[in-house]
């Protein structure tokens, strides 16, 4: 009601202004003729005063009176003609005025029911961002999310021999904390048994042991296990792991999917839509995240303020898939360089002219650095600093992508 009353009053006020104009009709011509008539009458009086003071002679005064009188007659005739020809018919004027008022109010209400959100209070962008930041700050940590979940372990259903082997593996890595292969096998087998907490703890140790050699895939595997252990919720710790993966491979699809899921869960549909829409257009129908995104992207687009979003046809892609990039290893060095240059050029053109999400910007700065195009890297970073001025975390990800590839300003 707080919205509807001012809206109706404004619509009626605008309609009233239109109605007044329609009912009054055209008065410009009549007003001009009436003004001229007043001027000419004043001139006649001025002639009489000048004659009385001896400024002009009787003959000159008579000549001026004749000329001004002629103009008075012409102005009076124009005034009468304007009154007869410019008046608005009362009946049609009232009909048009009523139609304008009713039509304005009706169309306004219809457009609001189609484009607005009846029944909801106003929620400006600043309030939504503040609520999202509050949700992020108050989000339970990984341990708290895991404590809420029921056990998913299927160890009791496994064969006795398999359980014995896993028990031996646990004992071995407990004694040899630097056994990379042992922790890799442990993470895999704990996950197979449904011991997700133990699995992500083992995977975290794998990353620790690899250090700088840890790949984006290692980080995404860790995030995947953490999210599964938390019942599908992405904790702040899992987000940090995902950003670590994207810093190493800005186009990694699983990392982008999970980061979009995190944005959904902290009520940032705008950021989630940008991530998922781009990922959906780059993914193949057989990719496991594709149906998950397709089921939710239209609602997400609406929440992000994207009107009349068109779901891309299945199989439509805007760029190479992750499998395409992996298979590039079979090409010659010259073919790989040409492929990379074409991809980066196309990405740069799209991002700078159409806009892009943080993952695309990070891929751009990373790719340009790999190609040695440092001037273009600087230009892209300058543009990114303007685009992401109010999102320092995303800007850090973009700058770190270039640094990971060897760029230094």
Short mmCIF file of C-alpha atoms in Angstrom, two decimals:
data_model
loop_
_atom_site.label_atom_id
_atom_site.label_comp_id
_atom_site.label_asym_id
_atom_site.label_seq_id
_atom_site.Cartn_x
_atom_site.Cartn_y
_atom_site.Cartn_z
CA UNK A 1 0.00 0.00 0.00
CA UNK A 2 2.91 2.33 0.66
CA UNK A 3 3.84 2.03 -3.00
CA UNK A 4 0.41 1.95 -4.61
CA UNK A 5 -0.99 5.15 -3.08
CA UNK A 6 1.85 7.45 -4.29
CA UNK A 7 1.87 5.65 -7.65
CA UNK A 8 -1.87 6.20 -8.16
CA UNK A 9 -1.63 9.84 -7.06
CA UNK A 10 1.25 10.46 -9.50
CA UNK A 11 -0.60 8.76 -12.35
CA UNK A 12 -3.76 10.78 -11.65
CA UNK A 13 -1.71 13.98 -11.43
CA UNK A 14 -0.10 13.35 -14.82
CA UNK A 15 -3.48 12.49 -16.29
CA UNK A 16 -4.99 15.68 -14.87
CA UNK A 17 -2.33 17.80 -16.55
CA UNK A 18 -3.07 16.12 -19.88
CA UNK A 19 -6.81 16.56 -19.34
CA UNK A 20 -6.48 20.29 -18.63
CA UNK A 21 -4.47 20.79 -21.81
CA UNK A 22 -7.03 18.87 -23.86
CA UNK A 23 -10.01 20.74 -22.40
CA UNK A 24 -8.48 24.19 -22.82
CA UNK A 25 -7.73 23.65 -26.50
CA UNK A 26 -5.38 25.80 -28.59
CA UNK A 27 -5.26 29.40 -27.33
CA UNK A 28 -1.98 30.64 -28.73
CA UNK A 29 -3.48 32.43 -31.75
CA UNK A 30 -6.24 34.12 -29.74
CA UNK A 31 -3.81 35.25 -27.05
CA UNK A 32 -1.48 36.80 -29.67
CA UNK A 33 -4.30 38.73 -31.37
CA UNK A 34 -5.62 40.03 -28.04
CA UNK A 35 -2.15 41.28 -27.09
CA UNK A 36 -1.75 43.10 -30.42
CA UNK A 37 -5.15 44.76 -29.91
CA UNK A 38 -4.10 46.11 -26.52
CA UNK A 39 -0.86 47.48 -27.99
CA UNK A 40 -2.67 49.31 -30.80
CA UNK A 41 -5.18 50.88 -28.38
CA UNK A 42 -2.30 52.17 -26.26
CA UNK A 43 -0.74 53.66 -29.39
CA UNK A 44 -3.96 55.59 -30.13
CA UNK A 45 -3.92 57.07 -26.62
CA UNK A 46 -0.25 57.94 -27.02
CA UNK A 47 -1.04 59.88 -30.26
CA UNK A 48 -3.64 61.99 -28.43
CA UNK A 49 -1.13 62.77 -25.65
CA UNK A 50 1.61 63.73 -28.14
CA UNK A 51 -0.82 66.04 -30.00
CA UNK A 52 -1.87 67.75 -26.77
CA UNK A 53 1.78 68.40 -25.84
CA UNK A 54 2.50 69.80 -29.31
CA UNK A 55 5.02 67.11 -30.19
CA UNK A 56 3.26 66.28 -33.46
CA UNK A 57 1.02 68.26 -35.80
CA UNK A 58 -2.71 67.60 -36.37
CA UNK A 59 -2.08 66.27 -39.87
CA UNK A 60 0.56 63.82 -38.64
CA UNK A 61 -1.67 62.73 -35.79
CA UNK A 62 -4.53 62.02 -38.17
CA UNK A 63 -2.30 59.92 -40.40
CA UNK A 64 -1.08 57.84 -37.44
CA UNK A 65 -4.64 57.37 -36.15
CA UNK A 66 -5.70 56.05 -39.54
CA UNK A 67 -2.83 53.53 -39.70
CA UNK A 68 -3.27 52.32 -36.11
CA UNK A 69 -7.05 52.07 -36.55
CA UNK A 70 -6.51 49.87 -39.58
CA UNK A 71 -4.31 47.58 -37.47
CA UNK A 72 -6.90 47.55 -34.67
CA UNK A 73 -9.55 46.33 -37.10
CA UNK A 74 -7.21 43.62 -38.43
CA UNK A 75 -6.33 42.42 -34.90
CA UNK A 76 -10.00 42.42 -33.85
CA UNK A 77 -10.88 40.34 -36.92
CA UNK A 78 -8.04 37.87 -36.15
CA UNK A 79 -9.24 37.60 -32.55
CA UNK A 80 -12.80 36.77 -33.61
CA UNK A 81 -11.59 34.20 -36.13
CA UNK A 82 -9.34 32.56 -33.52
CA UNK A 83 -12.23 32.29 -31.06
CA UNK A 84 -14.38 30.66 -33.73
CA UNK A 85 -11.80 28.23 -35.15
CA UNK A 86 -9.49 27.15 -32.33
CA UNK A 87 -11.93 26.13 -29.66
CA UNK A 88 -11.89 22.48 -28.62
CA UNK A 89 -15.29 20.72 -28.90
CA UNK A 90 -16.46 20.20 -25.32
CA UNK A 91 -17.79 16.67 -25.79
CA UNK A 92 -14.80 15.20 -27.57
CA UNK A 93 -12.40 17.06 -25.30
CA UNK A 94 -13.94 15.55 -22.20
CA UNK A 95 -13.95 12.07 -23.75
CA UNK A 96 -10.29 12.27 -24.73
CA UNK A 97 -9.32 13.66 -21.32
CA UNK A 98 -11.16 10.85 -19.48
CA UNK A 99 -9.62 8.25 -21.79
CA UNK A 100 -6.13 9.68 -21.19
CA UNK A 101 -6.50 9.58 -17.39
CA UNK A 102 -7.99 6.08 -17.26
CA UNK A 103 -5.56 4.76 -19.91
CA UNK A 104 -2.52 6.18 -18.12
CA UNK A 105 -3.48 4.60 -14.80
CA UNK A 106 -4.43 1.25 -16.40
CA UNK A 107 -1.27 0.96 -18.50
CA UNK A 108 0.91 1.91 -15.51
CA UNK A 109 -0.67 -0.78 -13.34
CA UNK A 110 -0.37 -3.38 -16.13
CA UNK A 111 3.32 -2.61 -16.75
CA UNK A 112 4.09 -2.82 -13.04
CA UNK A 113 2.40 -6.20 -12.69
CA UNK A 114 4.48 -7.46 -15.64
CA UNK A 115 7.85 -5.88 -14.85
CA UNK A 116 7.66 -5.10 -11.16
CA UNK A 117 7.28 -7.15 -8.00
CA UNK A 118 3.81 -6.57 -6.51
CA UNK A 119 3.60 -7.29 -2.81
CA UNK A 120 7.28 -6.71 -2.09
CA UNK A 121 8.88 -3.74 -0.40
CA UNK A 122 11.41 -1.62 -2.23
CA UNK A 123 14.87 -3.18 -2.08
CA UNK A 124 17.57 -0.87 -3.48
CA UNK A 125 20.89 -2.22 -4.71
CA UNK A 126 22.79 -0.89 -1.68
CA UNK A 127 20.45 -2.76 0.68
CA UNK A 128 20.78 -5.99 -1.31
CA UNK A 129 24.57 -5.78 -1.33
CA UNK A 130 24.61 -5.04 2.41
CA UNK A 131 22.36 -8.05 3.07
CA UNK A 132 24.63 -10.24 0.94
CA UNK A 133 27.72 -9.10 2.82
CA UNK A 134 25.97 -9.79 6.10
CA UNK A 135 25.03 -13.29 4.90
CA UNK A 136 28.64 -13.88 3.89
CA UNK A 137 29.99 -12.62 7.22
CA UNK A 138 27.53 -14.69 9.28
CA UNK A 139 27.83 -17.86 7.21
CA UNK A 140 28.75 -20.89 9.34
CA UNK A 141 32.28 -22.17 8.87
CA UNK A 142 33.16 -25.53 7.34
CA UNK A 143 33.21 -27.39 10.65
CA UNK A 144 29.80 -26.05 11.69
CA UNK A 145 28.26 -27.00 8.34
CA UNK A 146 29.74 -30.49 8.58
CA UNK A 147 28.39 -30.92 12.12
CA UNK A 148 24.85 -30.44 10.83
CA UNK A 149 25.09 -33.32 8.35
CA UNK A 150 24.17 -36.91 8.99
CA UNK A 151 26.81 -39.53 8.31
CA UNK A 152 27.22 -40.58 4.67
CA UNK A 153 29.72 -43.34 5.38
CA UNK A 154 29.17 -46.66 3.63
CA UNK A 155 32.24 -48.26 5.16
CA UNK A 156 30.16 -50.85 6.97
CA UNK A 157 28.84 -52.08 3.61
CA UNK A 158 32.32 -52.48 2.09
CA UNK A 159 34.05 -55.85 2.00
CA UNK A 160 36.21 -56.82 4.92
CA UNK A 161 39.34 -56.99 2.73
CA UNK A 162 38.74 -53.48 1.37
CA UNK A 163 38.22 -52.07 4.86
CA UNK A 164 41.40 -53.74 6.02
CA UNK A 165 43.39 -52.20 3.16
CA UNK A 166 42.04 -48.72 3.91
CA UNK A 167 42.86 -49.18 7.59
CA UNK A 168 46.44 -50.09 6.66
CA UNK A 169 46.62 -47.02 4.43
CA UNK A 170 45.45 -44.77 7.25
CA UNK A 171 48.06 -46.21 9.57
CA UNK A 172 50.79 -45.81 6.97
CA UNK A 173 50.14 -42.13 6.26
CA UNK A 174 49.79 -41.43 9.98
CA UNK A 175 53.40 -42.55 10.37
CA UNK A 176 54.66 -41.03 7.09
CA UNK A 177 53.20 -37.51 6.94
CA UNK A 178 55.23 -36.69 3.82
CA UNK A 179 53.90 -39.58 1.73
CA UNK A 180 52.25 -37.75 -1.19
CA UNK A 181 51.11 -40.89 -2.96
CA UNK A 182 49.70 -42.28 0.27
CA UNK A 183 47.59 -39.20 0.98
CA UNK A 184 46.40 -39.12 -2.64
CA UNK A 185 45.18 -42.70 -2.35
CA UNK A 186 43.68 -42.01 1.07
CA UNK A 187 41.65 -39.04 -0.17
CA UNK A 188 40.29 -41.13 -3.03
CA UNK A 189 39.39 -44.13 -0.88
CA UNK A 190 37.88 -42.13 2.00
CA UNK A 191 35.62 -40.43 -0.56
CA UNK A 192 34.62 -43.80 -2.00
CA UNK A 193 33.63 -44.94 1.50
CA UNK A 194 31.58 -41.75 2.07
CA UNK A 195 33.98 -40.44 4.73
CA UNK A 196 33.94 -36.97 3.19
CA UNK A 197 35.51 -35.07 6.08
CA UNK A 198 38.45 -37.47 6.20
CA UNK A 199 38.66 -37.30 2.41
CA UNK A 200 38.97 -33.51 2.22
CA UNK A 201 41.46 -33.51 5.09
CA UNK A 202 43.63 -35.95 3.15
CA UNK A 203 43.24 -33.87 -0.02
CA UNK A 204 44.28 -30.73 1.87
CA UNK A 205 47.45 -32.57 2.90
CA UNK A 206 48.06 -33.47 -0.76
CA UNK A 207 48.02 -29.77 -1.64
CA UNK A 208 50.34 -28.96 1.26
CA UNK A 209 52.83 -31.55 0.11
CA UNK A 210 52.72 -30.42 -3.51
CA UNK A 211 53.14 -26.77 -2.59
CA UNK A 212 53.64 -24.63 -5.70
CA UNK A 213 53.18 -27.73 -7.87
CA UNK A 214 49.54 -28.08 -6.79
CA UNK A 215 47.24 -27.74 -9.79
CA UNK A 216 43.83 -26.13 -10.20
CA UNK A 217 42.38 -29.64 -10.38
CA UNK A 218 43.85 -30.44 -6.94
CA UNK A 219 42.16 -27.36 -5.49
CA UNK A 220 38.82 -28.09 -7.15
CA UNK A 221 38.91 -31.68 -5.88
CA UNK A 222 39.41 -30.31 -2.37
CA UNK A 223 36.54 -27.82 -2.75
CA UNK A 224 34.31 -30.56 -4.18
CA UNK A 225 34.91 -32.77 -1.13
CA UNK A 226 34.38 -29.86 1.29
CA UNK A 227 31.09 -28.88 -0.36
CA UNK A 228 29.88 -32.47 -0.36
CA UNK A 229 30.80 -32.83 3.32
CA UNK A 230 28.80 -29.65 4.06
CA UNK A 231 25.68 -31.00 2.37
CA UNK A 232 26.04 -28.93 -0.79
CA UNK A 233 26.70 -25.64 0.98
CA UNK A 234 29.80 -23.63 0.06
CA UNK A 235 31.60 -22.37 3.13
CA UNK A 236 33.96 -19.40 3.25
CA UNK A 237 36.85 -21.86 3.44
CA UNK A 238 35.62 -23.65 0.33
CA UNK A 239 35.29 -20.30 -1.46
CA UNK A 240 38.93 -19.55 -0.68
CA UNK A 241 39.95 -22.91 -2.15
CA UNK A 242 37.88 -22.22 -5.28
CA UNK A 243 39.53 -18.85 -5.79
CA UNK A 244 42.88 -20.58 -5.43
CA UNK A 245 41.87 -22.93 -8.25
CA UNK A 246 40.73 -20.04 -10.46
CA UNK A 247 43.96 -18.18 -9.82
CA UNK A 248 45.74 -21.15 -11.41
CA UNK A 249 43.18 -21.86 -14.15
CA UNK A 250 40.69 -18.98 -14.55
CA UNK A 251 38.56 -20.98 -17.00
CA UNK A 252 38.24 -24.14 -14.89
CA UNK A 253 34.57 -25.12 -15.33
CA UNK A 254 33.95 -26.95 -12.04
CA UNK A 255 35.49 -24.10 -10.06
CA UNK A 256 33.31 -21.59 -11.89
CA UNK A 257 30.21 -23.70 -11.29
CA UNK A 258 30.88 -23.96 -7.56
CA UNK A 259 31.73 -20.27 -7.25
CA UNK A 260 28.42 -19.47 -8.96
CA UNK A 261 26.67 -21.78 -6.48
CA UNK A 262 28.33 -19.87 -3.64
CA UNK A 263 27.05 -16.59 -5.10
CA UNK A 264 23.53 -18.03 -5.22
CA UNK A 265 23.75 -19.09 -1.59
CA UNK A 266 24.87 -15.63 -0.37
CA UNK A 267 22.13 -13.95 -2.45
CA UNK A 268 24.25 -12.49 -5.23
CA UNK A 269 22.19 -13.57 -8.25
CA UNK A 270 23.89 -10.96 -10.45
CA UNK A 271 27.36 -12.45 -9.94
CA UNK A 272 26.05 -16.02 -10.11
CA UNK A 273 24.23 -15.33 -13.39
CA UNK A 274 27.33 -13.88 -15.04
CA UNK A 275 29.39 -16.93 -14.06
CA UNK A 276 26.81 -19.54 -15.00
CA UNK A 277 25.58 -17.96 -18.22
CA UNK A 278 29.12 -17.83 -19.61
CA UNK A 279 29.88 -21.35 -18.38
CA UNK A 280 26.66 -22.73 -19.86
CA UNK A 281 27.47 -21.30 -23.29
CA UNK A 282 30.96 -22.80 -23.18
CA UNK A 283 29.94 -26.24 -21.92
CA UNK A 284 28.86 -29.36 -23.73
CA UNK A 285 25.47 -30.97 -22.99
CA UNK A 286 27.27 -33.98 -21.50
CA UNK A 287 29.11 -31.92 -18.88
CA UNK A 288 27.72 -32.73 -15.42
CA UNK A 289 27.11 -29.09 -14.47
CA UNK A 290 25.19 -28.26 -17.66
CA UNK A 291 21.76 -29.67 -16.62
CA UNK A 292 22.21 -28.21 -13.12
CA UNK A 293 22.69 -24.73 -14.57
CA UNK A 294 19.96 -25.05 -17.22
CA UNK A 295 17.40 -25.92 -14.54
CA UNK A 296 18.09 -22.70 -12.59
CA UNK A 297 19.51 -20.11 -14.99
CA UNK A 298 16.17 -18.58 -16.10
CA UNK A 299 15.03 -17.92 -12.54
CA UNK A 300 18.50 -16.64 -11.73
CA UNK A 301 18.40 -14.28 -14.72
CA UNK A 302 15.08 -12.84 -13.52
CA UNK A 303 16.49 -12.30 -10.05
CA UNK A 304 19.57 -10.64 -11.58
CA UNK A 305 17.35 -8.18 -13.47
CA UNK A 306 17.88 -9.67 -16.92
CA UNK A 307 14.55 -9.28 -18.70
CA UNK A 308 13.49 -11.81 -21.34
CA UNK A 309 16.58 -13.97 -20.97
CA UNK A 310 16.93 -16.55 -23.71
CA UNK A 311 18.21 -19.95 -22.68
CA UNK A 312 20.94 -20.91 -25.19
CA UNK A 313 20.10 -23.96 -27.32
CA UNK A 314 21.74 -27.14 -26.13
CA UNK A 315 25.17 -27.52 -27.65
CA UNK A 316 25.58 -23.79 -28.46
CA UNK A 317 29.01 -22.70 -27.28
CA UNK A 318 30.87 -19.39 -27.20
CA UNK A 319 34.32 -20.85 -26.85
CA UNK A 320 36.34 -24.04 -26.48
CA UNK A 321 35.32 -26.53 -23.83
CA UNK A 322 37.60 -27.73 -21.07
CA UNK A 323 38.10 -30.96 -23.03
CA UNK A 324 39.18 -28.91 -26.06
CA UNK A 325 41.83 -27.19 -23.99
CA UNK A 326 43.05 -30.49 -22.55
CA UNK A 327 43.33 -32.04 -26.02
CA UNK A 328 45.44 -29.12 -27.25
CA UNK A 329 48.41 -31.05 -25.92
CA UNK A 330 48.27 -33.19 -29.07
CA UNK A 331 48.98 -30.18 -31.31
CA UNK A 332 52.37 -28.96 -32.46
CA UNK A 333 53.85 -25.98 -30.58
CA UNK A 334 53.02 -23.68 -33.51
CA UNK A 335 49.42 -24.95 -33.66
CA UNK A 336 48.99 -24.54 -29.92
CA UNK A 337 50.31 -20.98 -30.08
CA UNK A 338 47.97 -20.10 -32.95
CA UNK A 339 45.04 -21.66 -31.12
CA UNK A 340 45.88 -19.79 -27.91
CA UNK A 341 46.28 -16.48 -29.75
CA UNK A 342 42.93 -16.88 -31.52
CA UNK A 343 41.22 -17.74 -28.25
CA UNK A 344 42.73 -14.79 -26.39
CA UNK A 345 41.98 -12.35 -29.23
CA UNK A 346 38.36 -13.47 -29.32
CA UNK A 347 38.08 -13.30 -25.55
CA UNK A 348 39.61 -9.82 -25.46
CA UNK A 349 37.21 -8.55 -28.11
CA UNK A 350 34.20 -9.96 -26.27
CA UNK A 351 35.22 -8.84 -22.79
CA UNK A 352 36.20 -5.29 -23.75
CA UNK A 353 33.20 -4.70 -26.01
CA UNK A 354 30.41 -6.78 -24.44
CA UNK A 355 31.59 -7.11 -20.85
CA UNK A 356 32.40 -10.31 -18.98
CA UNK A 357 32.46 -11.94 -15.58
CA UNK A 358 35.45 -12.09 -13.28
CA UNK A 359 36.52 -15.51 -14.62
CA UNK A 360 36.65 -14.19 -18.19
CA UNK A 361 38.67 -11.13 -17.15
CA UNK A 362 41.08 -13.38 -15.25
CA UNK A 363 41.43 -15.67 -18.28
CA UNK A 364 42.14 -12.63 -20.42
CA UNK A 365 44.94 -11.23 -18.25
CA UNK A 366 46.39 -14.70 -17.77
CA UNK A 367 46.28 -15.50 -21.50
CA UNK A 368 47.76 -12.17 -22.60
CA UNK A 369 50.62 -12.64 -20.14
CA UNK A 370 51.35 -16.14 -21.44
CA UNK A 371 51.50 -14.71 -24.97
CA UNK A 372 53.89 -11.99 -23.83
CA UNK A 373 51.45 -9.18 -24.76
CA UNK A 374 52.34 -7.08 -21.72
CA UNK A 375 51.02 -3.76 -23.08
CA UNK A 376 47.65 -5.40 -23.65
CA UNK A 377 47.82 -6.88 -20.15
CA UNK A 378 48.32 -3.40 -18.69
CA UNK A 379 45.44 -2.01 -20.75
CA UNK A 380 43.17 -4.86 -19.66
CA UNK A 381 44.09 -4.38 -16.00
CA UNK A 382 43.40 -0.64 -16.21
CA UNK A 383 39.99 -1.37 -17.65
CA UNK A 384 39.33 -4.05 -15.04
CA UNK A 385 40.17 -1.62 -12.24
CA UNK A 386 37.38 0.64 -13.46
CA UNK A 387 34.87 -2.17 -14.00
CA UNK A 388 35.56 -3.90 -10.67
CA UNK A 389 36.27 -0.80 -8.58
CA UNK A 390 33.56 -1.77 -6.09
CA UNK A 391 34.53 -5.47 -6.00
CA UNK A 392 38.12 -5.63 -4.70
CA UNK A 393 38.07 -9.42 -4.22
CA UNK A 394 37.24 -9.99 -7.89
CA UNK A 395 39.87 -7.45 -8.91
CA UNK A 396 42.48 -9.29 -6.82
CA UNK A 397 41.59 -12.52 -8.63
CA UNK A 398 42.07 -10.84 -12.03
CA UNK A 399 45.42 -9.29 -11.04
CA UNK A 400 46.62 -12.53 -9.46
CA UNK A 401 45.81 -14.44 -12.66
CA UNK A 402 48.30 -12.23 -14.52
CA UNK A 403 50.89 -12.55 -11.73
CA UNK A 404 50.56 -16.35 -11.69
CA UNK A 405 51.47 -16.29 -15.40
CA UNK A 406 54.55 -14.16 -14.73
CA UNK A 407 53.34 -10.57 -15.20
CA UNK A 408 54.84 -7.82 -13.02
CA UNK A 409 54.16 -4.12 -13.51
#
